Coordinates of C-alpha atoms in Angstrom, one line a residue:
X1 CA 50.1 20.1 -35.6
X2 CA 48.7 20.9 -32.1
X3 CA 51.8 22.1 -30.8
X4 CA 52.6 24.6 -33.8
X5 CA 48.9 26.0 -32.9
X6 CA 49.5 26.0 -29.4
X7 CA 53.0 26.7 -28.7
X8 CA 54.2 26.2 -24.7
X9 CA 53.3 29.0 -23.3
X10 CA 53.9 30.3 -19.6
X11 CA 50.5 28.7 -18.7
X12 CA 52.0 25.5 -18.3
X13 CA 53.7 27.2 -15.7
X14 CA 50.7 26.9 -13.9
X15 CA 50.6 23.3 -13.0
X16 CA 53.7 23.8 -11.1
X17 CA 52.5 24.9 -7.4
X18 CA 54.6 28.4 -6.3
X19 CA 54.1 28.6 -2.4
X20 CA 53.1 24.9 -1.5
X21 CA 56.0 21.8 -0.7
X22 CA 56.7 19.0 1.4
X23 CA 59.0 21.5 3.7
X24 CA 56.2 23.7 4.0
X25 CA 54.5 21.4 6.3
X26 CA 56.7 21.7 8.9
X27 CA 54.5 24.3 10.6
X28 CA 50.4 23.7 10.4
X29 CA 49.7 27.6 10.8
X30 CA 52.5 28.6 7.8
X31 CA 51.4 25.7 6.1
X32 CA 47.9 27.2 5.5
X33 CA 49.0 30.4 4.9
X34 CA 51.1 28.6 1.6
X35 CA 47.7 27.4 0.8
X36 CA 45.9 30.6 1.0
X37 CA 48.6 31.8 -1.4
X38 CA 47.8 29.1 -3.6
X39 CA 44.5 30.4 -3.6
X40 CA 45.3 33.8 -4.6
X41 CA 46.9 32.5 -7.4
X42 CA 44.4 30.0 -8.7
X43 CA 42.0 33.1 -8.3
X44 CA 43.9 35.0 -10.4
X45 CA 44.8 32.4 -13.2
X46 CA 41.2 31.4 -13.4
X47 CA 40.9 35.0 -15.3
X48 CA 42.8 33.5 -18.1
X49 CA 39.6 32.1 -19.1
X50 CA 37.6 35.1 -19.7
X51 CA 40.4 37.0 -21.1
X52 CA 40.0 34.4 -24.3
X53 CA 36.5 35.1 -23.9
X54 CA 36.7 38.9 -24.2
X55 CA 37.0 41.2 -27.2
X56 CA 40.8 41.8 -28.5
X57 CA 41.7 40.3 -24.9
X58 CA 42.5 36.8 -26.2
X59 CA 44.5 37.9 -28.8
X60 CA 47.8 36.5 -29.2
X61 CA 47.3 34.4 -26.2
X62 CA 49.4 31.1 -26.5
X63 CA 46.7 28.8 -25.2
X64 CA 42.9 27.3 -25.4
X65 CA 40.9 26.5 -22.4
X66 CA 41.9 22.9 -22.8
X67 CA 44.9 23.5 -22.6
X68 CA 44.4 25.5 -19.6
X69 CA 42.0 23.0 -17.8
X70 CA 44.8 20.3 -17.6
X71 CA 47.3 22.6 -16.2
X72 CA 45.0 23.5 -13.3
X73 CA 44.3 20.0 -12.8
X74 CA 47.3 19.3 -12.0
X75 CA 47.6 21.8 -9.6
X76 CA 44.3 21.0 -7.6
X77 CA 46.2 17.5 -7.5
X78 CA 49.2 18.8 -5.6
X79 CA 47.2 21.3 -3.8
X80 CA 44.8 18.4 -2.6
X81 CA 47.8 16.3 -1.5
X82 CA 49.2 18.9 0.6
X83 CA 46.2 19.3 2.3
X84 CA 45.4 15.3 3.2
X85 CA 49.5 15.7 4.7
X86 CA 48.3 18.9 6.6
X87 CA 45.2 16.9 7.8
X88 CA 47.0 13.9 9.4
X89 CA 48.8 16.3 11.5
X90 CA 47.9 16.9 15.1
X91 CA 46.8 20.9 15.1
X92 CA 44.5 22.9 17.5
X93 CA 40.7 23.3 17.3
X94 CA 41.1 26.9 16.1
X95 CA 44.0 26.0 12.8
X96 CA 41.5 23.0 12.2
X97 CA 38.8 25.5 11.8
X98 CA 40.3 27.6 9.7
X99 CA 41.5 24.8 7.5
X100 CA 38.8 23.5 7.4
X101 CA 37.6 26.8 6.1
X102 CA 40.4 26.9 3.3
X103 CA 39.3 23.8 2.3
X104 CA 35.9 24.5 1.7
X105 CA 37.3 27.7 -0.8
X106 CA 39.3 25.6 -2.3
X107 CA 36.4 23.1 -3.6
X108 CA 34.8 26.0 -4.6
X109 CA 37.9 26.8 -6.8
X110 CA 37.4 23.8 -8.4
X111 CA 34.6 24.0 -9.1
X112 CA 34.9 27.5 -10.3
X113 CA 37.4 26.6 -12.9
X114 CA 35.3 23.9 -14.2
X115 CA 32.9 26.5 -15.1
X116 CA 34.8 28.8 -16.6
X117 CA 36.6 26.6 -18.6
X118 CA 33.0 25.4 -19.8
X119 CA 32.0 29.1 -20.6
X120 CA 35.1 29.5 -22.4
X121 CA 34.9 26.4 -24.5
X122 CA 30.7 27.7 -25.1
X123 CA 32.1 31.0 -26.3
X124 CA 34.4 29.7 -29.3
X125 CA 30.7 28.1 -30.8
X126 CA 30.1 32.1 -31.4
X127 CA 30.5 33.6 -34.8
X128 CA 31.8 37.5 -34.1
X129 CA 28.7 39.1 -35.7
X130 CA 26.8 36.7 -34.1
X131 CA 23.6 38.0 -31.7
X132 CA 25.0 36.6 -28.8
X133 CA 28.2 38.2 -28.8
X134 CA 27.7 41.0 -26.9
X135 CA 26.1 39.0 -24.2
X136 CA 29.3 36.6 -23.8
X137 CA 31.1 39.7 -23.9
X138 CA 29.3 41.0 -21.0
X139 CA 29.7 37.8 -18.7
X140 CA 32.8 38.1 -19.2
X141 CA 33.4 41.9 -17.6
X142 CA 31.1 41.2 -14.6
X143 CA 33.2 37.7 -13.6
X144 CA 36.4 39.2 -14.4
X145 CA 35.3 41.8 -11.9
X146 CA 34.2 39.6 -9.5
X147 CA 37.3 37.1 -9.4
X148 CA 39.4 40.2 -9.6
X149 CA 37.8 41.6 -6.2
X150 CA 37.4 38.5 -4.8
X151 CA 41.4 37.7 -5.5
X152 CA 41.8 41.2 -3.7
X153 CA 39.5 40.3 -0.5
X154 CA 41.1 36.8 0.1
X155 CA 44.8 38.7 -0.5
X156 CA 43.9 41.4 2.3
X157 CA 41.8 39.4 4.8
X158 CA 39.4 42.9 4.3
X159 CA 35.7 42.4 5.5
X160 CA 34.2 45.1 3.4
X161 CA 36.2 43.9 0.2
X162 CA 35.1 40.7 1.3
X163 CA 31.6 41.9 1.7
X164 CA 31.5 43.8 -1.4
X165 CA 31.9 40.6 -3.2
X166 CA 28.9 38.8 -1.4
X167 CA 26.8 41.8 -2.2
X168 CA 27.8 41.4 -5.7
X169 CA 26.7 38.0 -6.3
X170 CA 23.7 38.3 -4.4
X171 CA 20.7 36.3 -5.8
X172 CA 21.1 36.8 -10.3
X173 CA 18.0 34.9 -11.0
X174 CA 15.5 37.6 -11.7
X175 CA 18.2 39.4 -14.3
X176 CA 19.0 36.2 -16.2
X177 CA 15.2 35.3 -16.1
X178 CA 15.0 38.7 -17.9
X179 CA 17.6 38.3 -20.0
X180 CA 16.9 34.7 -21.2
X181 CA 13.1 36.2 -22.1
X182 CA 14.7 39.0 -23.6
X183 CA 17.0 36.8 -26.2
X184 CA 14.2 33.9 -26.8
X185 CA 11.5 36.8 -27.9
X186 CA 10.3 36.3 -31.3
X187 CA 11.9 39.2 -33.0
X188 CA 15.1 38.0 -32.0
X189 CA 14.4 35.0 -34.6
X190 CA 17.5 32.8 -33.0
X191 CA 18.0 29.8 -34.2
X192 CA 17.7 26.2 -31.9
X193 CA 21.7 26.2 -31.6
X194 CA 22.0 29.8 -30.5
X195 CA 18.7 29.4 -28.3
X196 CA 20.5 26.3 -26.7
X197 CA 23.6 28.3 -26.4
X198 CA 22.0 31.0 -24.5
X199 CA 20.6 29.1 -21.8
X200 CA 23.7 26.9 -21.1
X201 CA 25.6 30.7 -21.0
X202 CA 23.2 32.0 -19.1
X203 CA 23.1 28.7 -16.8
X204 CA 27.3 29.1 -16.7
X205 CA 26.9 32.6 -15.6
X206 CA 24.7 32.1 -12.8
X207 CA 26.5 29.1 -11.6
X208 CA 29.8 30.8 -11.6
X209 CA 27.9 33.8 -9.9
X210 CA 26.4 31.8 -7.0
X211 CA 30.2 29.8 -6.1
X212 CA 31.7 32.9 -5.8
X213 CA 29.2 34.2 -3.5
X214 CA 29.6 30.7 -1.3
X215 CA 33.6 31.7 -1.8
X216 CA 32.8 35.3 -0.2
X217 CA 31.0 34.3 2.6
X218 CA 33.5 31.3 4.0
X219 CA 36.0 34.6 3.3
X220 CA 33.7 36.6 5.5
X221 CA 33.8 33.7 8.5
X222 CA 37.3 33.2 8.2
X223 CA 37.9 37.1 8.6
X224 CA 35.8 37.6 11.4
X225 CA 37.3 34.3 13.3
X226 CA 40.4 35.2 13.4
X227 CA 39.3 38.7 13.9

């Protein structure tokens, strides 16, 4: 059955929000600080993804991105709840501009796991010895890299950790033009599934690349506003 393959697992965990509740709206500034908590941990969950995606990583992990996907739905549910409350309060021009700024990460987010959750889903078509394996394996290091110091730059309000992470995703298009000539050559002989495969991977990668570069620099314009 389902459930013997995917036992409950403390993923399901997940949907539960940790830091946002009704009595947390008392206050509009703490309020978005629980949201920016949140954050961080939606950031950091999203990881779960590529960790089935990378070698050894996924194994013996109690879950499938499916699986995953709904939990985080969810959560964005509750998370966008507490923010329409937060919005039909009366606050000041400066805390609407900065949740309005929290806001805008949080789409992102969404967004985000969307994407990840597709790239995870893409991965289990791959056979272990297949050509593309490597590659996958690859995507998976860089954005685990990138969510991890962009988890760390949203945690610390730092502009150069912040600005590190902007840097990092800068424009991707030239590499994965290279890349994508690089698989499709001849000699490679892949077939029309893996050839398809590659370019929706490679499509994933960039997409995922480019949010969280919009991510960094709303992170950059909240840090220097309330700088």
């Amino acid at each position: 059955s389902v459930r013997k393959t995917w036992p409950p697992s403390p993923v399901e965990d997940l949907s539960l929000p940790k830091y946002i509740s009704h009595e947390g709206l008392g206050d509009a500034v703490t309020a978005i600080d629980l949201l920016e908590k949140e954050q961080m941990r939606i950031i950091k969950s999203t990881r779960d993804y590529l960790a089935l995606v990378r070698p050894h990583a996924g194994d013996g992990l109690k879950f499938n991105p499916g699986s995953l996907h709904r939990s985080f739905a969810v959560l964005f549910r509750e998370v966008d709840h507490f923010y329409i409350a937060l919005v039909g309060k009366h606050i000041d021009e400066q805390t609407s501009e900065r949740l309005g700024n929290v806001h805008g990460r949080e789409e992102l987010l969404v967004m985000l796991e969307d994407s990840l959750c597709q790239l995870a889903i893409s991965a289990e078509a791959l056979t272990p010895d297949g050509k593309l394996t490597t590659l996958i394996e690859n995507f998976a290091e860089a954005l685990d890299f990138l969510l991890m110091f962009a988890g760390d730059a949203a945690r610390t309000l730092d502009r150069d950790r912040a600005q590190l992470v902007f840097d990092l995703s800068s424009d991707r298009s030239d590499m994965m033009g290279g890349i994508r000539n690089l698989y499709l050559a001849p000699d490679q002989a892949l077939s029309p599934d893996e050839k398809a495969l590659l370019l929706r991977l490679t499509n994933l990668f960039e997409r995922v690349v480019w949010m969280m570069q919009r991510y960094s620099d709303l992170l950059l314009k909240n840090v220097d506003a309330i700088g």
